[in-house]
mmCIF file of C-alpha atoms in Angstrom:
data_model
loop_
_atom_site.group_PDB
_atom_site.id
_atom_site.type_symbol
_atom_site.label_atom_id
_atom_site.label_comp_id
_atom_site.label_asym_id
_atom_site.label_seq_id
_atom_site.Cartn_x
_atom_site.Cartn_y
_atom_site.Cartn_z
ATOM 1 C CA UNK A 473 92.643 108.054 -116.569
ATOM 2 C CA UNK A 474 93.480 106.603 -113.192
ATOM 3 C CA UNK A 475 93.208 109.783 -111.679
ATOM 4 C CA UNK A 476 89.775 109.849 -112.980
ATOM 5 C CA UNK A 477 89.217 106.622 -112.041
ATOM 6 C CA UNK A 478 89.414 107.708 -108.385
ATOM 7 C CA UNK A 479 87.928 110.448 -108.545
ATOM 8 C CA UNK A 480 85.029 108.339 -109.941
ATOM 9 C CA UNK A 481 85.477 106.188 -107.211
ATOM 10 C CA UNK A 482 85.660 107.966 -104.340
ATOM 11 C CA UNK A 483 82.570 110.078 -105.325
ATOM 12 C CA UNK A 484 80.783 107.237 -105.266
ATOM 13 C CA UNK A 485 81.904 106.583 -101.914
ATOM 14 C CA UNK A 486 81.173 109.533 -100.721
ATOM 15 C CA UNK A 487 77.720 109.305 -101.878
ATOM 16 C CA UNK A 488 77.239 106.606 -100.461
ATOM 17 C CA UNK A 489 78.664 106.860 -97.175
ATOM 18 C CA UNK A 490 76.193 109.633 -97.187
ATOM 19 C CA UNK A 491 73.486 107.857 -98.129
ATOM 20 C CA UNK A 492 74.048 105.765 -95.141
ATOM 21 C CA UNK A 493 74.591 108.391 -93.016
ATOM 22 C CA UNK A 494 71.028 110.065 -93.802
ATOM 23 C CA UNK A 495 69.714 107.014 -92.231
ATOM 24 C CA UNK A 496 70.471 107.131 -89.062
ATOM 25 C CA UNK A 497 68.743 110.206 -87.509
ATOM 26 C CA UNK A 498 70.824 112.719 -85.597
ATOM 27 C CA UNK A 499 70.880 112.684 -81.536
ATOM 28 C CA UNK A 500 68.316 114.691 -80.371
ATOM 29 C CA UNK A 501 69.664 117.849 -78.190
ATOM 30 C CA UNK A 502 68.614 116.983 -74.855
ATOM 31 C CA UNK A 503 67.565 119.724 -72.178
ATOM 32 C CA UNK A 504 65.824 117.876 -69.638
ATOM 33 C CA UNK A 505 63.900 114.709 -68.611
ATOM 34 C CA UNK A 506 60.226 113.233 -68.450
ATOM 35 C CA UNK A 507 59.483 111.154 -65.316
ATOM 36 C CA UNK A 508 56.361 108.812 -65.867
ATOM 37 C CA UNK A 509 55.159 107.113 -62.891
ATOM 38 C CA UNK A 510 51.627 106.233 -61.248
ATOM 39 C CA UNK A 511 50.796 107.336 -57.618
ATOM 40 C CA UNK A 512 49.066 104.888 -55.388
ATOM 41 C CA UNK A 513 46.934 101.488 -54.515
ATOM 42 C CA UNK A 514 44.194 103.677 -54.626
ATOM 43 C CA UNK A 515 42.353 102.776 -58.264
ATOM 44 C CA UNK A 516 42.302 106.286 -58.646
ATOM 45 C CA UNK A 517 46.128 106.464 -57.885
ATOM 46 C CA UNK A 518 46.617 103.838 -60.383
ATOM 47 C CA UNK A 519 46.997 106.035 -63.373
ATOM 48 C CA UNK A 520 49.891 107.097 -65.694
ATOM 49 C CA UNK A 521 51.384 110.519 -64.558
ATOM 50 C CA UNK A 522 54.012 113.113 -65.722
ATOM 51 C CA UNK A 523 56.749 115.387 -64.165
ATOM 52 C CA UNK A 524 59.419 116.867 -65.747
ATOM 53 C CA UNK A 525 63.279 118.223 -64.712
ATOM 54 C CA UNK A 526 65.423 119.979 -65.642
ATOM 55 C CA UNK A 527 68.497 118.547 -64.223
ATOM 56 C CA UNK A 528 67.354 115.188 -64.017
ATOM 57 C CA UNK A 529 66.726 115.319 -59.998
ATOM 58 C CA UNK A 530 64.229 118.139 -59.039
ATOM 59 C CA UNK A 531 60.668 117.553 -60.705
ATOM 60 C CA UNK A 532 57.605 119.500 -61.152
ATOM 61 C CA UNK A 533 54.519 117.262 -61.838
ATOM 62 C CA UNK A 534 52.407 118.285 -64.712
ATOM 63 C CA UNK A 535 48.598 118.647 -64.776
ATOM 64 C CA UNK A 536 48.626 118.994 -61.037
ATOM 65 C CA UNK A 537 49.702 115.461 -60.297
ATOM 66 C CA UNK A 538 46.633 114.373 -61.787
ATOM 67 C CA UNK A 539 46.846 111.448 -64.375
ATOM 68 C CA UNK A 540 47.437 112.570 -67.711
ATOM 69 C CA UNK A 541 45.485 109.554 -69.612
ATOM 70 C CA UNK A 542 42.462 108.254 -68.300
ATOM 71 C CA UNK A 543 42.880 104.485 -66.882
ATOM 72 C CA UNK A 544 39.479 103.575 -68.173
ATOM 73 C CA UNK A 545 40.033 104.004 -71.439
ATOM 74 C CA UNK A 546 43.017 102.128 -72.065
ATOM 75 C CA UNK A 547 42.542 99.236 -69.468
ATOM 76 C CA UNK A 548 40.641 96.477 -69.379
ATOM 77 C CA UNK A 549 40.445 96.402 -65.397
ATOM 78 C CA UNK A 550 39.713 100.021 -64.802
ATOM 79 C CA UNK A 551 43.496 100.615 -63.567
ATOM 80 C CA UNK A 552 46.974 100.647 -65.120
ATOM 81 C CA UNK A 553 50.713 100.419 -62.842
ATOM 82 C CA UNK A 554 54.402 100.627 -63.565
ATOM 83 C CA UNK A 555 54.566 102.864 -66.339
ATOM 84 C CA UNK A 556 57.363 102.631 -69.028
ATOM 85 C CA UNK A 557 58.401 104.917 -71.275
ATOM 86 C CA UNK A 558 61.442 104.690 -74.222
ATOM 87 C CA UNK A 559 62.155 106.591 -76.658
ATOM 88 C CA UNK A 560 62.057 104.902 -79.924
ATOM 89 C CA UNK A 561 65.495 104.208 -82.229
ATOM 90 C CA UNK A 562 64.190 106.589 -85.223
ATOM 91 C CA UNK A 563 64.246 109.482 -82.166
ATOM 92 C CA UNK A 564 60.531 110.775 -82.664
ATOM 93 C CA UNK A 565 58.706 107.982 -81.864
ATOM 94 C CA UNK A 566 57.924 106.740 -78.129
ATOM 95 C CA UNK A 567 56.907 103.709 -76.852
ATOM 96 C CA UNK A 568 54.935 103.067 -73.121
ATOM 97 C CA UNK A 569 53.886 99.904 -71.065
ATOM 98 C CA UNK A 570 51.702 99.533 -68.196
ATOM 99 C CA UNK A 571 50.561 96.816 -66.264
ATOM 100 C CA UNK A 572 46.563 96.392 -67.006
ATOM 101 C CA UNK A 573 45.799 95.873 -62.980
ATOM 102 C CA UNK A 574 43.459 96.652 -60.256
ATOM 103 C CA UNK A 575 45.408 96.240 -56.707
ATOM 104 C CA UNK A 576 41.766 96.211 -54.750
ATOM 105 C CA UNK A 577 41.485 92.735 -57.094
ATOM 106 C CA UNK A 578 43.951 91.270 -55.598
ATOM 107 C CA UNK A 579 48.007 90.926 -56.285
ATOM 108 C CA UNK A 580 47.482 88.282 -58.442
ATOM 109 C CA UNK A 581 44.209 89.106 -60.509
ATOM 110 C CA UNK A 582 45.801 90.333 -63.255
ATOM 111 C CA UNK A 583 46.411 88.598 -66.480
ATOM 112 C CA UNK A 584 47.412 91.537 -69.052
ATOM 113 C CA UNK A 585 49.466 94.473 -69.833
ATOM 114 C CA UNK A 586 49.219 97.560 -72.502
ATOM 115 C CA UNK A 587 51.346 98.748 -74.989
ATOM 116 C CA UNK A 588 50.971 102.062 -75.767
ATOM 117 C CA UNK A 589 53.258 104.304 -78.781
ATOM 118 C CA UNK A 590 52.746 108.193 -79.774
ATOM 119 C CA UNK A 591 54.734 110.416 -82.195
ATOM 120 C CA UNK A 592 53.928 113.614 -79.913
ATOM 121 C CA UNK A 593 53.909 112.056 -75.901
ATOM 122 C CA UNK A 594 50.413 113.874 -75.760
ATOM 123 C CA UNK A 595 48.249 111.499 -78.315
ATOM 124 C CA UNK A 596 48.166 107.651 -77.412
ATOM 125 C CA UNK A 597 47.231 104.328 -79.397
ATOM 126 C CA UNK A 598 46.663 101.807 -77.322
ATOM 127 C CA UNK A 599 46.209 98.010 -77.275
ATOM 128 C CA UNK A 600 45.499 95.901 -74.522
ATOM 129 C CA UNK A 601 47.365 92.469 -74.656
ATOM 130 C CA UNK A 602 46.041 89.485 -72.370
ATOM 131 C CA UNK A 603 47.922 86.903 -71.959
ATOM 132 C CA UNK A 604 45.828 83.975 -70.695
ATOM 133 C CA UNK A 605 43.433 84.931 -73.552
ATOM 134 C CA UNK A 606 46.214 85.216 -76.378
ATOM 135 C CA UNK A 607 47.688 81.711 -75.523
ATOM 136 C CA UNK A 608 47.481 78.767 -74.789
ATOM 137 C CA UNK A 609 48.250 76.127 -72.003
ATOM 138 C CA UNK A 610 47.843 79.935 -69.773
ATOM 139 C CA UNK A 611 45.574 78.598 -67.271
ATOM 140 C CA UNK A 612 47.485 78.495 -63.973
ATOM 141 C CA UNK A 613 49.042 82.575 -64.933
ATOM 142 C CA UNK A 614 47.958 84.260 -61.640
ATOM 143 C CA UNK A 615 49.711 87.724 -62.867
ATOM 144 C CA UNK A 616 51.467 90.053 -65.342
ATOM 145 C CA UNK A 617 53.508 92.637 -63.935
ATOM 146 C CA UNK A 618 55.819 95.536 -64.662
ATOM 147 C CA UNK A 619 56.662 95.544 -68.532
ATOM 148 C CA UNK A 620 59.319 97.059 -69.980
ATOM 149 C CA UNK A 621 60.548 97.614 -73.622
ATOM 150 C CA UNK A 622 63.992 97.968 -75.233
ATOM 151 C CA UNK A 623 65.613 97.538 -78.625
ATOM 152 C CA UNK A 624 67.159 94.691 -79.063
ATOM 153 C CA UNK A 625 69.915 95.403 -82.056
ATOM 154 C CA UNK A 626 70.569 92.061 -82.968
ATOM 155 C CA UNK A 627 66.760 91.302 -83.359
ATOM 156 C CA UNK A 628 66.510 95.045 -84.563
ATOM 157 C CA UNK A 629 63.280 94.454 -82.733
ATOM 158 C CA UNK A 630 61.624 95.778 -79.793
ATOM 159 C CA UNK A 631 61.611 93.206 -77.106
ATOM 160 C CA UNK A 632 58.697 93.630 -74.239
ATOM 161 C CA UNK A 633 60.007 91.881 -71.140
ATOM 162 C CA UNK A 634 57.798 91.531 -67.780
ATOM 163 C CA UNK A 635 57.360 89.437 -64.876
ATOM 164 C CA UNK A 636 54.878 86.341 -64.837
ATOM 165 C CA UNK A 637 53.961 84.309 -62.317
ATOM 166 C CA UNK A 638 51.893 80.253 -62.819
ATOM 167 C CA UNK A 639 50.415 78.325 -59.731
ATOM 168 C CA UNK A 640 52.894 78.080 -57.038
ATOM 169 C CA UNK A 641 55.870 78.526 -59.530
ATOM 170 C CA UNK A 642 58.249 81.710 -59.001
ATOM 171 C CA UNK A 643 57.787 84.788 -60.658
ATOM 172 C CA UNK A 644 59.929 84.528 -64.155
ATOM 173 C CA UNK A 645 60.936 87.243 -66.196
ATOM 174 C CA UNK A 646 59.536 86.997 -69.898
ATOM 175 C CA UNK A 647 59.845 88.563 -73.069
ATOM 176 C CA UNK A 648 58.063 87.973 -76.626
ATOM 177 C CA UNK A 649 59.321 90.914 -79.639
ATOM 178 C CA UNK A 650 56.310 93.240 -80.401
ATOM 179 C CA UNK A 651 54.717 93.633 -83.965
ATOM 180 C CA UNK A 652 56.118 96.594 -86.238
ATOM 181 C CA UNK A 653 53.101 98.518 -85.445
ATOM 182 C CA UNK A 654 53.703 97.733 -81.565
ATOM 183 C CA UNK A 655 49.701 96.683 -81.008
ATOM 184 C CA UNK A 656 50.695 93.283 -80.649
ATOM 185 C CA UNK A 657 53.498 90.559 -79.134
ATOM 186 C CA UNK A 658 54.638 88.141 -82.071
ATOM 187 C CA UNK A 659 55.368 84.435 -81.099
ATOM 188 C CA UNK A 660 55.426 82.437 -77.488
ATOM 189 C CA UNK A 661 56.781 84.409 -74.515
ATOM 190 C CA UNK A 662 59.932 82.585 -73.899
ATOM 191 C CA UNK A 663 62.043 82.956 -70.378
ATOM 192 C CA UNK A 664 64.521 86.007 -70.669
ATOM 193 C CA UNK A 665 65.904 85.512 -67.145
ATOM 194 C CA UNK A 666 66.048 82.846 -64.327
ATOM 195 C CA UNK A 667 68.195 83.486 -60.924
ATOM 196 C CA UNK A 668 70.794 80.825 -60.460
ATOM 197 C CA UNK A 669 69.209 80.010 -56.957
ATOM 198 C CA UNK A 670 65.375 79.899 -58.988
ATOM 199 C CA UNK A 671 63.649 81.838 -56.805
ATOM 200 C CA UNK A 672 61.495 84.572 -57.795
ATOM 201 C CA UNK A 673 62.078 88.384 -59.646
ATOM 202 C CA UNK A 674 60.072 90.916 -60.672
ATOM 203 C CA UNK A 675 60.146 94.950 -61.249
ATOM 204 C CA UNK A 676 62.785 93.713 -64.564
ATOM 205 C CA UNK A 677 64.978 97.009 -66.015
ATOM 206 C CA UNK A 678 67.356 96.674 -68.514
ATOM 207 C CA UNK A 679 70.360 99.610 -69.703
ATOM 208 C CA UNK A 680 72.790 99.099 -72.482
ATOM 209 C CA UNK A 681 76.456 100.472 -71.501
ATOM 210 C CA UNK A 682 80.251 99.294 -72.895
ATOM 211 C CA UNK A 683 78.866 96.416 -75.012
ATOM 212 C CA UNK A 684 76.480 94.877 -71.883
ATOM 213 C CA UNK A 685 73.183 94.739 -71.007
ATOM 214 C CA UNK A 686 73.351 95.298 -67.717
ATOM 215 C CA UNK A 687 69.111 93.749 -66.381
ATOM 216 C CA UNK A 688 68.408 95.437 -62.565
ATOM 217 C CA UNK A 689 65.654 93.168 -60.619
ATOM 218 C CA UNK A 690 63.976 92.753 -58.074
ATOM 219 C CA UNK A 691 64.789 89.531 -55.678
ATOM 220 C CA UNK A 692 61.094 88.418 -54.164
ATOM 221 C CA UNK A 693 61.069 85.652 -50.992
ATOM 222 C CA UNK A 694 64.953 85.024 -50.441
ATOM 223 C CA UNK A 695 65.872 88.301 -49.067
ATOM 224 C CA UNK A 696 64.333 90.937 -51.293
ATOM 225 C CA UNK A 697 66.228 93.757 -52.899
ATOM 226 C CA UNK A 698 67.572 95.043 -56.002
ATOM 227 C CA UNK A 699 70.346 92.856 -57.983
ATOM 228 C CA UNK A 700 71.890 93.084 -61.764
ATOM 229 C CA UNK A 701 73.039 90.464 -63.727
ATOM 230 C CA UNK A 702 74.728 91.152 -67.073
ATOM 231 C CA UNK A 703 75.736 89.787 -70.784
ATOM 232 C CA UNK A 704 76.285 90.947 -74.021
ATOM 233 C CA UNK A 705 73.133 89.004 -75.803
ATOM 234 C CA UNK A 706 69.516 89.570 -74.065
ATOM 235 C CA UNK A 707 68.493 86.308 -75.325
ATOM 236 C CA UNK A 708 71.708 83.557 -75.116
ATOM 237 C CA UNK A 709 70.758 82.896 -71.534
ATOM 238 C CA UNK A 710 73.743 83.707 -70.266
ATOM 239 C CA UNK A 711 73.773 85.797 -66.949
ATOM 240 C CA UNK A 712 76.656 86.814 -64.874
ATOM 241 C CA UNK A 713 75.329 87.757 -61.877
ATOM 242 C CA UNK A 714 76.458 90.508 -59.174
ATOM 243 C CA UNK A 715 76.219 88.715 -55.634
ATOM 244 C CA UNK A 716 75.119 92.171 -53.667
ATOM 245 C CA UNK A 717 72.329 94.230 -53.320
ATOM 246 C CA UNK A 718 72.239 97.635 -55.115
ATOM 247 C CA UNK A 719 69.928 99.329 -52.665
ATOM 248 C CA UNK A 720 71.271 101.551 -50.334
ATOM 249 C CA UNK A 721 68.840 101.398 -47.746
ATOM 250 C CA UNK A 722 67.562 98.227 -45.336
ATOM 251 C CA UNK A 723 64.317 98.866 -46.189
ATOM 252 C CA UNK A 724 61.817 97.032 -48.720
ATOM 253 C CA UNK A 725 62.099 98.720 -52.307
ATOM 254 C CA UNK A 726 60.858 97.914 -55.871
ATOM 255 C CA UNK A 727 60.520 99.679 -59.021
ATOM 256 C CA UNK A 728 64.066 99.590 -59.895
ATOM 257 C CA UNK A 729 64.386 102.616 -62.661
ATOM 258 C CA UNK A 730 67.730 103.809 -64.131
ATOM 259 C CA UNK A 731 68.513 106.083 -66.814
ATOM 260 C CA UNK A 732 71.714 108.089 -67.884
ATOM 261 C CA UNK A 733 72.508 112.087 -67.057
ATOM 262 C CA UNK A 734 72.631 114.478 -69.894
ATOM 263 C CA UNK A 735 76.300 114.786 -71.193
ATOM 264 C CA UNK A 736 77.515 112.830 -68.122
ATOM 265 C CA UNK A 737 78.544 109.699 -67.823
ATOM 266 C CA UNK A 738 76.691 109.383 -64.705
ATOM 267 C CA UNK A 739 73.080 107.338 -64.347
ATOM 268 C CA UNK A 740 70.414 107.285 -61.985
ATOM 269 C CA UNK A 741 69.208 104.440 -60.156
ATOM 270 C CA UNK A 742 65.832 104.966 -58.530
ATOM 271 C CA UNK A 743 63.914 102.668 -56.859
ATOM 272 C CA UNK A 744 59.970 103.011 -54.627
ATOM 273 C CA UNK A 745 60.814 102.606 -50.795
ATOM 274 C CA UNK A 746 57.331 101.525 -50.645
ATOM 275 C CA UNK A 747 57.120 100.466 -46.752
ATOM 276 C CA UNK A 748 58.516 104.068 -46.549
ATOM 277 C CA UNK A 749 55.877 105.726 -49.101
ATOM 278 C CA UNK A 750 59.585 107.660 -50.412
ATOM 279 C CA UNK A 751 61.221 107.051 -53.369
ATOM 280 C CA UNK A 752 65.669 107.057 -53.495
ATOM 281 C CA UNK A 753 67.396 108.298 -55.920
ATOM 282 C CA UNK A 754 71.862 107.191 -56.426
ATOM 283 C CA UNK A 755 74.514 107.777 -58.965
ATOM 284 C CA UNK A 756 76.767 105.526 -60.746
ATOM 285 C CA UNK A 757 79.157 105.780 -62.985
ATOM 286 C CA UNK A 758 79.728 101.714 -63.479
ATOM 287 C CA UNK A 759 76.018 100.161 -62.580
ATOM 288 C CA UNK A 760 77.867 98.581 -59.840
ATOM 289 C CA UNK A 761 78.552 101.114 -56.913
ATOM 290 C CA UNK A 762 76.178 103.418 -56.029
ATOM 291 C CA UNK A 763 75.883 106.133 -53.611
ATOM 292 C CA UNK A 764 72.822 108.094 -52.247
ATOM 293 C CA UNK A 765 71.880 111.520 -53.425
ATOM 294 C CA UNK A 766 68.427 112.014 -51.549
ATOM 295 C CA UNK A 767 69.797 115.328 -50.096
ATOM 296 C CA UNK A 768 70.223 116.896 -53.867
ATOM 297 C CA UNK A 769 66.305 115.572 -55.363
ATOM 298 C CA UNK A 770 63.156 117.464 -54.780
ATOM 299 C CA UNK A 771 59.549 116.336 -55.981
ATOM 300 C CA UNK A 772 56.590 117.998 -55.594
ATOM 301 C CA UNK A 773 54.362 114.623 -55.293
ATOM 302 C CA UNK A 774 55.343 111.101 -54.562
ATOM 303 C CA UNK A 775 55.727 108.832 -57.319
ATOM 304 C CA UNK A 776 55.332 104.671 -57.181
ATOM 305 C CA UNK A 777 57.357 102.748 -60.005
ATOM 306 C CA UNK A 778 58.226 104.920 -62.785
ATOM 307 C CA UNK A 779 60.519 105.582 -65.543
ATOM 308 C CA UNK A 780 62.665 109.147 -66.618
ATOM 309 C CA UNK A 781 63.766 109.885 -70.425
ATOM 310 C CA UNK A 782 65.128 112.889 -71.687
ATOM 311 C CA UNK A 783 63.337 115.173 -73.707
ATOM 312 C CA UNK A 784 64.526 118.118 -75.895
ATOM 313 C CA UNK A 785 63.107 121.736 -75.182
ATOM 314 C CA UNK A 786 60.665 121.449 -78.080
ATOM 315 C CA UNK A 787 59.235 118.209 -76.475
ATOM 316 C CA UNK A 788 58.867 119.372 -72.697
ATOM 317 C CA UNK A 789 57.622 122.792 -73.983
ATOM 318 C CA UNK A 790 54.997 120.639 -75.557
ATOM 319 C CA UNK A 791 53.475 118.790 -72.671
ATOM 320 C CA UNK A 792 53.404 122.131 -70.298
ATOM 321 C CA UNK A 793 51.464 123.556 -73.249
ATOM 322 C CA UNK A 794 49.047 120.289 -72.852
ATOM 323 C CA UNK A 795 49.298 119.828 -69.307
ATOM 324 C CA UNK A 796 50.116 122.628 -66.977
#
């Protein structure tokens, strides 16, 4: 009977073990990347655009560099910037963010952002979300800029972060969780990160790696550049941050963009030399020390603040059958 009783046992075990192991969906087989970015100040350059790699550093833009999604039709102000793309935590579903802005209008005419989500990275909902409109006590907002999603797994949410800037305040990093159907941001946008000097950051980008969140940024009017600051919670408030500058180059840059190498533990960071009209590409292996590897990239257009994901064959197959 006790041998029964364990076998009892550990069948049901075994069932369920496998019961929770049906719900977590297997990692996709990766065999190359999707770069989203937009192209220009131009409002016809402000548009969402694809490329895609196979190695992760030389790209081949689809549909002729010509935007994949018409601006119009998902904006309110005719133009859309800083495109973000993530790959949801079920592994079929994906998730995009643009800023809602016109550059002609002005650098800070712009009071919304979209959030976008597909189940094919060809077919688009869309919703645009103001933020002077949705709230409240939003009258001095002179911008939105640069959003960015992530999962945050102790929400088990999906946290939009982005850049906002009121009167003569800095520019202050955001976030607000978004709605299950990702049309909408639930509750106030509360402060995800301040500097410790309280000057202004923008161009936010956040990677998970050994248990910290490691949140790239952009430093705007003391000395701008690219700095991280990390912790283990996104929303305790509790930054450690790294004293240097991550870019490798004097010049101006923005955009930060990072994402990790297939099978390597190697990432990217990318980032617009915009005074430069280039973009640099480095490689990591700690988010800390970075060296450049311009020589080994090739594009065949020049992107302005995008993102890269990797995408299986099945999934880059189907955007050249859409878009080439």
């Amino acid at each position: 009977m006790k041998n029964l009783s364990l076998i009892l046992v550990t069948a049901v075990l075994g069932v369920s073990s496998l019961a929770g192991c049906s719900t977590k969906p297997a990692e996709p087989e990766y065999a190359g990347y999707l770069f989203t970015y937009f192209t220009g100040n131009k409002i016809e350059d402000e548009s969402i655009h694809f490329a895609l790699s196979d190695d992760g550093l030389n790209y081949k833009a689809l549909n002729g560099n010509r935007p994949v999604i018409d601006s119009k039709t998902i904006s309110s102000t005719g133009g859309v910037r800083d495109p973000h793309i993530l790959r949801g935590e079920d592994g079929k579903t994906f998730y995009m963010v643009v800023t809602d802005m016109v550059s002609a209008n002005g650098w800070s005419s712009n009071r919304a952002m979209v959030l976008m989500k597909s189940d094919n990275l060809t077919d688009w909902t869309h919703k645009v979300i103001n933020i002077q409109e949705k709230y409240e006590g939003q009258d001095s907002l002179l911008r939105v800029w640069a959003p960015q999603t992530i999962f945050d797994k102790e929400a088990g949410k999906y946290m939009i972060y982005w850049s906002m800037k009121h009167g003569s305040g800095p520019d202050i990093i955001y976030y607000a969780y978004a709605n299950d159907d990702f049309d909408d941001i639930e509750g106030e946008p509360k402060p995800l990160f301040i500097p410790e000097n309280k000057t202004s950051c923008i161009d936010g980008d956040i990677v998970f790696k050994d248990g910290k969140y490691h949140l790239f940024y952009k430093t705007e009017g003391n000395g701008n550049g690219i700095k991280v600051a990390t912790t283990e919670s996104l929303t305790s408030g509790n930054w450690t941050e790294s004293p240097d500058y991550k870019q490798q180059t004097d010049k101006a840059v923005e955009g930060a963009g990072t994402f990790k190498l297939i099978g390597q533990d190697k990432y990217i960071l990318m980032y617009d030399v915009y005074m430069d009209g280039r973009y640099q590409f480095t490689e990591t292996t700690d988010l800390e020390n970075f060296k450049v590897i311009d020589q080994d990239v090739t594009m065949d257009f020049h992107p302005r603040h995008g993102t890269v994901i990797a995408l299986t064959a099945e999934e880059m197959q189907r955007l050249r059958d859409r878009w080439n």
